[in-house]
PDB file of C-alpha atoms in Angstrom:
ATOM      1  CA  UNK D 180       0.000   0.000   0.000  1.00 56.00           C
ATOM      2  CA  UNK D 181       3.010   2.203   0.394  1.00 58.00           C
ATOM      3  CA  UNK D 182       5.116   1.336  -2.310  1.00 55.00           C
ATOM      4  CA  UNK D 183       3.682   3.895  -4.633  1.00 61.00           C
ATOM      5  CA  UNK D 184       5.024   6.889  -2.049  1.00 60.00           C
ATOM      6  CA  UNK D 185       8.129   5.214  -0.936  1.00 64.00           C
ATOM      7  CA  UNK D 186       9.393   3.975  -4.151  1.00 67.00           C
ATOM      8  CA  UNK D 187       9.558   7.496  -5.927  1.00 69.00           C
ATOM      9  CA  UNK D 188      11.303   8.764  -2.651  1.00 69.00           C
ATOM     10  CA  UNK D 189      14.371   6.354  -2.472  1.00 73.00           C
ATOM     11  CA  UNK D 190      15.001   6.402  -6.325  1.00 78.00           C
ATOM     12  CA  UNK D 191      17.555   9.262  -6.559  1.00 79.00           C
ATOM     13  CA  UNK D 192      19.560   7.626  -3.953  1.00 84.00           C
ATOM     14  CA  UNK D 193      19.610   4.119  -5.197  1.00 83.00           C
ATOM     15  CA  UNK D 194      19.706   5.503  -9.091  1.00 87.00           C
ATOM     16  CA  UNK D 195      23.181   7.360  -7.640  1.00 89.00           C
ATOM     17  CA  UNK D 196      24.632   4.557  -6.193  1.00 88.00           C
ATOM     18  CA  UNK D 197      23.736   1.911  -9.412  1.00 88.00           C
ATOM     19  CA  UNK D 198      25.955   4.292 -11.363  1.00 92.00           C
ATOM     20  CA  UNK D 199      29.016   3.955  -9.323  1.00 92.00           C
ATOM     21  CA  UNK D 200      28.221   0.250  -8.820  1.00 91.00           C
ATOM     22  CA  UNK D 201      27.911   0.277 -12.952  1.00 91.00           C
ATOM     23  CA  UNK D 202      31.323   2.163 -13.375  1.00 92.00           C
ATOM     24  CA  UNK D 203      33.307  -0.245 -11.324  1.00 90.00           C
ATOM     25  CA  UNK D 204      31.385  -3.125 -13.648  1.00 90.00           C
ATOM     26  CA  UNK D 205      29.510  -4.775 -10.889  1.00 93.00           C
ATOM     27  CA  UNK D 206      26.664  -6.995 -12.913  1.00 93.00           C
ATOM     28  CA  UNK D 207      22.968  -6.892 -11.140  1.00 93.00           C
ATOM     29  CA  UNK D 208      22.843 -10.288 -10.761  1.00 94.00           C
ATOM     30  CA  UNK D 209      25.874  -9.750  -8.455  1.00 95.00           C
ATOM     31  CA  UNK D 210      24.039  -7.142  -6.212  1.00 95.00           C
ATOM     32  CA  UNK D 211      21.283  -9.512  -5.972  1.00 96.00           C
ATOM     33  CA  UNK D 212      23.243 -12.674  -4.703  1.00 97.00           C
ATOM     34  CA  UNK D 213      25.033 -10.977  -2.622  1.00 97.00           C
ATOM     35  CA  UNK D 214      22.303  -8.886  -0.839  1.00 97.00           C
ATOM     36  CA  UNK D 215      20.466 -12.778  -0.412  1.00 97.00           C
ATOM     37  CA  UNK D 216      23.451 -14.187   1.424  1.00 97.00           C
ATOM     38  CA  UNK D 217      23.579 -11.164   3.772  1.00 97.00           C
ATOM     39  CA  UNK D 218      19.984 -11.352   4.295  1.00 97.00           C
ATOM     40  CA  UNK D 219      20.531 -15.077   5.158  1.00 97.00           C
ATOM     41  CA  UNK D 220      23.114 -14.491   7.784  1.00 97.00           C
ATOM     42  CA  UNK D 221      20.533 -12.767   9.604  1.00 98.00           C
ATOM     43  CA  UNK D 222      18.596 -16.095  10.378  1.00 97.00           C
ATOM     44  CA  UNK D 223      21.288 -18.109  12.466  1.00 97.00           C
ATOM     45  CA  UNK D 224      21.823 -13.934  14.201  1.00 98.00           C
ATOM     46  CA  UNK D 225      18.092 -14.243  15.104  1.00 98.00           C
ATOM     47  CA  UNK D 226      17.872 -17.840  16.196  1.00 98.00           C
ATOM     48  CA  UNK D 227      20.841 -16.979  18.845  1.00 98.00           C
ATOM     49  CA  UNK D 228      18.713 -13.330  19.542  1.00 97.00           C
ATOM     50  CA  UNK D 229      21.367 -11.202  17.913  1.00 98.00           C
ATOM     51  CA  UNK D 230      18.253  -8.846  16.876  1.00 98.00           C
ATOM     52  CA  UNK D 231      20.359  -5.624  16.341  1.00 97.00           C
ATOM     53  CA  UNK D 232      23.164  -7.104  14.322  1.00 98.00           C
ATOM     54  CA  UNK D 233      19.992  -9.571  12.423  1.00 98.00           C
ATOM     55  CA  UNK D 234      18.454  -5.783  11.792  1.00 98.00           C
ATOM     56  CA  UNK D 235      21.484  -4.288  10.160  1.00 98.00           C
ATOM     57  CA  UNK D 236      22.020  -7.354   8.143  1.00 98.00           C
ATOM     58  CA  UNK D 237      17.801  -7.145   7.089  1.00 97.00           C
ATOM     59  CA  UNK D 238      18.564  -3.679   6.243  1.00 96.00           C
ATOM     60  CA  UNK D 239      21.476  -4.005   4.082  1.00 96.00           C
ATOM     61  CA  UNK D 240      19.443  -7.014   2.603  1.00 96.00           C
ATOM     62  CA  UNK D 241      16.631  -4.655   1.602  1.00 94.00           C
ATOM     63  CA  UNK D 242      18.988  -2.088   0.331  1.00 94.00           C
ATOM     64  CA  UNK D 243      20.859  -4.345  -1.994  1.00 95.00           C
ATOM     65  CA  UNK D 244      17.062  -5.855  -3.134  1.00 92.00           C
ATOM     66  CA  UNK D 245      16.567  -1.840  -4.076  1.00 91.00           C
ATOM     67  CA  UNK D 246      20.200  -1.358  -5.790  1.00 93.00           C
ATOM     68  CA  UNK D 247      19.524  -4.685  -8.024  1.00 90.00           C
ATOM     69  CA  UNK D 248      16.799  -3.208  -9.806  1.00 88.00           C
ATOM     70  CA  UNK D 249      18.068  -0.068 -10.311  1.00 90.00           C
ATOM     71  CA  UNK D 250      21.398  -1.078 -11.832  1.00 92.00           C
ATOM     72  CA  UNK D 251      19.542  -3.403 -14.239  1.00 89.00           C
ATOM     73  CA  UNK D 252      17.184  -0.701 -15.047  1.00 88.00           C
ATOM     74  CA  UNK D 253      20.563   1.520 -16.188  1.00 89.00           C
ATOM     75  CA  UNK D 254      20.983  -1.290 -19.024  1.00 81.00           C
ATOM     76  CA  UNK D 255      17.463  -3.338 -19.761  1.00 77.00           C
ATOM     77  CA  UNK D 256      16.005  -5.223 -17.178  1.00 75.00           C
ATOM     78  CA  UNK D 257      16.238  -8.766 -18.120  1.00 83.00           C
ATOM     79  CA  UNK D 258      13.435 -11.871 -17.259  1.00 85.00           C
ATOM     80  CA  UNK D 259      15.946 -13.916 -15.904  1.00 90.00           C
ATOM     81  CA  UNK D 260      17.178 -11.415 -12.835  1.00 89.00           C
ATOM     82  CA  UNK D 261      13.665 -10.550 -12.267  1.00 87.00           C
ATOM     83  CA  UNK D 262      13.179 -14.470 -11.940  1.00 90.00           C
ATOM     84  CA  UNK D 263      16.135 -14.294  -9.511  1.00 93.00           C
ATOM     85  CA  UNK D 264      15.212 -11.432  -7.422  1.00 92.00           C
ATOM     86  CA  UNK D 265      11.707 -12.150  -6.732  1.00 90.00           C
ATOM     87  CA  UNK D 266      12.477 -15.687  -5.869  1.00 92.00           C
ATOM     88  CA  UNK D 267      15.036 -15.065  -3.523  1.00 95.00           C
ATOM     89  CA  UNK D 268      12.984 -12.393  -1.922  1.00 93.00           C
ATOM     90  CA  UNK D 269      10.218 -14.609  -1.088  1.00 92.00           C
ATOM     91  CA  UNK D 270      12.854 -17.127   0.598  1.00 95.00           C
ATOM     92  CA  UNK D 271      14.417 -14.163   2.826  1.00 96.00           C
ATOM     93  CA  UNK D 272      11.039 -13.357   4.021  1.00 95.00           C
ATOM     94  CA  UNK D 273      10.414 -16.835   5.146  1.00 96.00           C
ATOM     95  CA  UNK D 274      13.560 -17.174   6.226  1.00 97.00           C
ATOM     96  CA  UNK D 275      13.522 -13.918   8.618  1.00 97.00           C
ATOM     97  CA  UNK D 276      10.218 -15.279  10.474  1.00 97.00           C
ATOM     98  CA  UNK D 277      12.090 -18.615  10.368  1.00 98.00           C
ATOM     99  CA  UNK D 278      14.648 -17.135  12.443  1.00 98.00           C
ATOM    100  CA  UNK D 279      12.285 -15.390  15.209  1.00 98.00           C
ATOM    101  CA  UNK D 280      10.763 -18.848  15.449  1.00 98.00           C
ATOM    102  CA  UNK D 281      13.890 -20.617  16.215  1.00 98.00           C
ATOM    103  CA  UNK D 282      14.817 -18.191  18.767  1.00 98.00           C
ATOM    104  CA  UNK D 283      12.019 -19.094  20.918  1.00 97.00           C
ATOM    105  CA  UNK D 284       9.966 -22.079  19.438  1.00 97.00           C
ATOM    106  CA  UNK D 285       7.557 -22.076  22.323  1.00 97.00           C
ATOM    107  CA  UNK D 286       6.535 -19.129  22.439  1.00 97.00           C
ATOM    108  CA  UNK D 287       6.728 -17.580  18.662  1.00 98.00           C
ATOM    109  CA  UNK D 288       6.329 -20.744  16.675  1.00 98.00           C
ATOM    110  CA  UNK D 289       2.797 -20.909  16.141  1.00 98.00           C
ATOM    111  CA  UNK D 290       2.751 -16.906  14.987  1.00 98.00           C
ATOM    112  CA  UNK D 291       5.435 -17.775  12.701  1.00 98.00           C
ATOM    113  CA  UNK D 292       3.933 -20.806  11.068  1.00 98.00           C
ATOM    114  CA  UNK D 293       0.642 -18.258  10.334  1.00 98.00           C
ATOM    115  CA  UNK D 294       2.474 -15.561   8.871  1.00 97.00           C
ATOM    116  CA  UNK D 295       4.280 -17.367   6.865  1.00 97.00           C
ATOM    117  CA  UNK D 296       0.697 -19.101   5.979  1.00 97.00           C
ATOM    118  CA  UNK D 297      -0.100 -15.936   5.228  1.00 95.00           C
ATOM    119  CA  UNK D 298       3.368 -15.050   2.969  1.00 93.00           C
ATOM    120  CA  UNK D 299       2.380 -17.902   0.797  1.00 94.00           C
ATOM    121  CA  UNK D 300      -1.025 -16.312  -0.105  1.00 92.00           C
ATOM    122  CA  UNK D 301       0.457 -12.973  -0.702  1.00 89.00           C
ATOM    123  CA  UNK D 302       3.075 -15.131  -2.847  1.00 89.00           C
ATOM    124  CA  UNK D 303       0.364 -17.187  -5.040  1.00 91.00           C
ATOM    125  CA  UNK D 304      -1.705 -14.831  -5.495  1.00 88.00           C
ATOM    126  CA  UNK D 305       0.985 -12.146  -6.240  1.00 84.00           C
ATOM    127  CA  UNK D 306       2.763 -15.035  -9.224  1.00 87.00           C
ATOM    128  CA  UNK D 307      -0.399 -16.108 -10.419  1.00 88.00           C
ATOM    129  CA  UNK D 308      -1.399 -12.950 -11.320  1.00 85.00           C
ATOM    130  CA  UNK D 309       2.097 -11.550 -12.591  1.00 82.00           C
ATOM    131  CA  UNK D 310       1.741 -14.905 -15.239  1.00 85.00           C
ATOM    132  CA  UNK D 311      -2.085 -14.038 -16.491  1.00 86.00           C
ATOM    133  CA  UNK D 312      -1.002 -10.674 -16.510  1.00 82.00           C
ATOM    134  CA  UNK D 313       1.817 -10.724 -18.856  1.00 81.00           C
ATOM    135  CA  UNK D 314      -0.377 -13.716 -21.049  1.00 83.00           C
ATOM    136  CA  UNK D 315      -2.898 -11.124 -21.488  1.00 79.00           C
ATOM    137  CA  UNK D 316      -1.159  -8.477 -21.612  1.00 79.00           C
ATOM    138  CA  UNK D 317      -2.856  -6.310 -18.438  1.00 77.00           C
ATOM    139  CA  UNK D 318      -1.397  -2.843 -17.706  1.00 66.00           C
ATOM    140  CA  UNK D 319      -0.450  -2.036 -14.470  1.00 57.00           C
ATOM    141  CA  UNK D 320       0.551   1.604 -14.541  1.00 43.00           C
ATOM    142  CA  UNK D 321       1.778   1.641 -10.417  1.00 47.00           C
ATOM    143  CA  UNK D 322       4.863  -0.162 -11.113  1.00 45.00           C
ATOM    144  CA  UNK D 323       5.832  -0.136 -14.647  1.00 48.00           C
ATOM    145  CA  UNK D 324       9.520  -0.134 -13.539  1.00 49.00           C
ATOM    146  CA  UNK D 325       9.396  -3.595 -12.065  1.00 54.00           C
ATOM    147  CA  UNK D 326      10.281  -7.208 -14.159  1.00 51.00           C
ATOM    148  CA  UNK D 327       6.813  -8.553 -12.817  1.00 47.00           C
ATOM    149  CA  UNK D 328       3.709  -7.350 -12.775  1.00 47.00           C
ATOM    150  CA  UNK D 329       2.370  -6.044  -9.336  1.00 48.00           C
ATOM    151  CA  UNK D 330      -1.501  -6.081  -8.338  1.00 49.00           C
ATOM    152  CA  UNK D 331      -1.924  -3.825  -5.031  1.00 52.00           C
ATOM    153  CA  UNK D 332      -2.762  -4.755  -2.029  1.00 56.00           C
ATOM    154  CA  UNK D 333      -1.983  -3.664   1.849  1.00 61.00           C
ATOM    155  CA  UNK D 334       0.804  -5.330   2.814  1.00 63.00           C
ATOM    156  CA  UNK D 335       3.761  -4.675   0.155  1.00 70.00           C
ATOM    157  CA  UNK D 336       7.789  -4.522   0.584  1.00 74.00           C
ATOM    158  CA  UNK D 337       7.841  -0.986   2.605  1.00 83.00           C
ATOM    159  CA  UNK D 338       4.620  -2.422   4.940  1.00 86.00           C
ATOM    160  CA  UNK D 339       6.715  -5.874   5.124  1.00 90.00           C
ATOM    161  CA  UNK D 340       9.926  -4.082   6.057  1.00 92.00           C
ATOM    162  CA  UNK D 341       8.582  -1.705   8.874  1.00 94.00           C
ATOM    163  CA  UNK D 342       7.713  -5.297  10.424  1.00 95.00           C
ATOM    164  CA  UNK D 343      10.730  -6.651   9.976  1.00 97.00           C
ATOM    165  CA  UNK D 344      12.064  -3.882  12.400  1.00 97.00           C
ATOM    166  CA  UNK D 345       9.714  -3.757  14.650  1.00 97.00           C
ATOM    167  CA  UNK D 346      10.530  -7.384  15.011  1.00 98.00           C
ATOM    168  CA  UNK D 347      13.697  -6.759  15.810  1.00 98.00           C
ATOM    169  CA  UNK D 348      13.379  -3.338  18.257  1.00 98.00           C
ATOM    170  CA  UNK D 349      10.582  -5.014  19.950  1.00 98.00           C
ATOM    171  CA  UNK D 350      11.180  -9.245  19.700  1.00 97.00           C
ATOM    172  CA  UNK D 351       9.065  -9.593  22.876  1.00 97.00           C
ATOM    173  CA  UNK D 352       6.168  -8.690  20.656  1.00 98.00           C
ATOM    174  CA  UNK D 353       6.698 -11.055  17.916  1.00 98.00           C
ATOM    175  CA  UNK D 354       3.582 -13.512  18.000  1.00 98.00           C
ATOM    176  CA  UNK D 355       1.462 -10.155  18.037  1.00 98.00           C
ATOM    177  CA  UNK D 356       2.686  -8.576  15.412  1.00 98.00           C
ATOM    178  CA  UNK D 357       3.129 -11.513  13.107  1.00 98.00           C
ATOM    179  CA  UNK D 358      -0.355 -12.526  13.840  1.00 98.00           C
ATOM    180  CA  UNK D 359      -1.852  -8.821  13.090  1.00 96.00           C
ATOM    181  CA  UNK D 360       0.724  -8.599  10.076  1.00 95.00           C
ATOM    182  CA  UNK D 361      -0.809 -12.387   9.175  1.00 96.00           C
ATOM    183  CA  UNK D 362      -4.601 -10.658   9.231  1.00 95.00           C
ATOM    184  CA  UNK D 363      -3.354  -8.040   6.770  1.00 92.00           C
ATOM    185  CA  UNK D 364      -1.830 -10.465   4.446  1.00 92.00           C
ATOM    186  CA  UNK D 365      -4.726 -12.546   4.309  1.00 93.00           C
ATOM    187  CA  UNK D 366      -6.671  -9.747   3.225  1.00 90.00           C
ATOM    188  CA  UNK D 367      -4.340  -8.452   1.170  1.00 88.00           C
ATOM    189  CA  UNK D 368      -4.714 -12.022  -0.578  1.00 90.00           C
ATOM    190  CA  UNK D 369      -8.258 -12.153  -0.712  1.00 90.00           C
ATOM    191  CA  UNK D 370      -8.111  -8.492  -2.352  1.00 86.00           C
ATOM    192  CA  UNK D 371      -5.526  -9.925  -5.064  1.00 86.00           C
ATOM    193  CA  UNK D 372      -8.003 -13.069  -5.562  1.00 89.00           C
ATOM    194  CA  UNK D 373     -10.754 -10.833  -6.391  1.00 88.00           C
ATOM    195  CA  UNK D 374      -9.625  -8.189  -8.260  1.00 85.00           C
ATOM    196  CA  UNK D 375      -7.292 -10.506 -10.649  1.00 84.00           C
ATOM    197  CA  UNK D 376      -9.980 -12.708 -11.010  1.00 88.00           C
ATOM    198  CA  UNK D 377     -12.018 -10.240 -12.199  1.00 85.00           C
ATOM    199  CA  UNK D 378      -9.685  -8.157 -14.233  1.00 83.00           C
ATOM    200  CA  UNK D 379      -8.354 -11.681 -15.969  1.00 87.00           C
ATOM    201  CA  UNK D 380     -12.055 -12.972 -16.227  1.00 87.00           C
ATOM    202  CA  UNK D 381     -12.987  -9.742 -18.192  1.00 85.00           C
ATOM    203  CA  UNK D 382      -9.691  -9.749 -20.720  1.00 83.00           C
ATOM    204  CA  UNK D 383     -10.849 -13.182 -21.534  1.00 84.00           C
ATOM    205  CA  UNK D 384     -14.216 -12.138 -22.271  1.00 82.00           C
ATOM    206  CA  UNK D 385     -13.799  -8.971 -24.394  1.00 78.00           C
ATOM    207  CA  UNK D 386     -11.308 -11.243 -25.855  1.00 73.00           C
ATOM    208  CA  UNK D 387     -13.787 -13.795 -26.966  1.00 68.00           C
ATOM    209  CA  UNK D 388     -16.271 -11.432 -27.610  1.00 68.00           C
ATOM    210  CA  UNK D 389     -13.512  -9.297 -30.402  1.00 67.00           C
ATOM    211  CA  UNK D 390     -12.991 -13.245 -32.053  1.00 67.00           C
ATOM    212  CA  UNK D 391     -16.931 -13.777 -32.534  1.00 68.00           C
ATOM    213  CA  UNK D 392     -17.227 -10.324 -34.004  1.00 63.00           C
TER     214      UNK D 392
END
């Protein structure tokens, strides 16, 4: 929901940096394997409750996730690192709530295992789309800058990395905030089910109704 404001904001900075990054000849593909393994070195930091060293790590994950793009959108964006970057995103966000879970099974365990219930309808419903999108080809004027296609919803990458810190500044609070940030996901899905389903439903129908005329 907040990735229409925040995205415009950060661009300068991260447009700045992809040049220098470009100059010295680093690839995007680079920026976005290496951003992945520092995002996974936050897990084992969260099992053993390292939270503020985990949160610089998530941070520096997020910002490499940010430069990636940009870079590749100095050149042409190619399918395959969009493949790469969105997959490896969805593993560092289960692999984050992973590592709150670890650090205290009993008591965060069953919040994790719903939020990342709820990841995995965000996820779907996000792919799903992004495929019938691009088969028929649906505009999505929000994010025209991004390799797949995006279909709104209230819990997005800035919504999903506020939690991440608050996770991390407040770890006490865990199952409640995964479990409210679980409710908003789970609408967010339901909002992606119906409005895709609706938008694809009606391309396939003016599209059948253009081949009978």
């Amino acid at each position: 929901m907040l990735d229409k404001w925040t995205t415009p904001l950060i661009q300068p900075a991260l447009k700045l940096t992809a040049l220098w990054l470009k100059r010295h000849g680093i690839k995007p593909n680079q920026v976005t394997i290496t951003g992945f393994l520092i995002g996974m070195i936050a897990l084992p930091l969260l099992a053993s409750e390292y939270y503020s060293l985990a949160l610089l790590l998530i941070l520096g994950n997020r910002i490499m996730d940010g430069l990636d793009g940009a870079l590749a959108r100095l050149a042409s964006p190619s399918d395959a690192g969009g493949f790469l970057d969105i997959t490896l995103d969805f593993i560092f966000y289960s692999g984050i709530v992973l590592g709150f879970a670890l650090a205290a099974p009993a008591k965060n365990a069953v919040a994790a295992c719903v939020l990342i219930f709820s990841f995995m309808g965000t996820g779907a419903s996000f792919l799903a789309y992004a495929i019938m999108a691009e088969k028929h080809q649906l505009p999505d004027p929000n994010f025209k800058h991004k390799s797949l296609y995006y279909l709104g919803g209230l819990a997005e990458g800035t919504e999903t990395i506020f939690l991440f810190i608050l996770f991390c500044l407040l770890p006490g609070y865990f199952p409640q905030l995964a479990l409210g940030f679980a409710a908003i996901c789970m609408l967010t899905a339901a909002l992606r089910v119906w409005s895709g389903y609706h938008s694809i439903d009606q391309a396939e129908k003016g599209k059948l109704k253009d081949s009978i005329t």
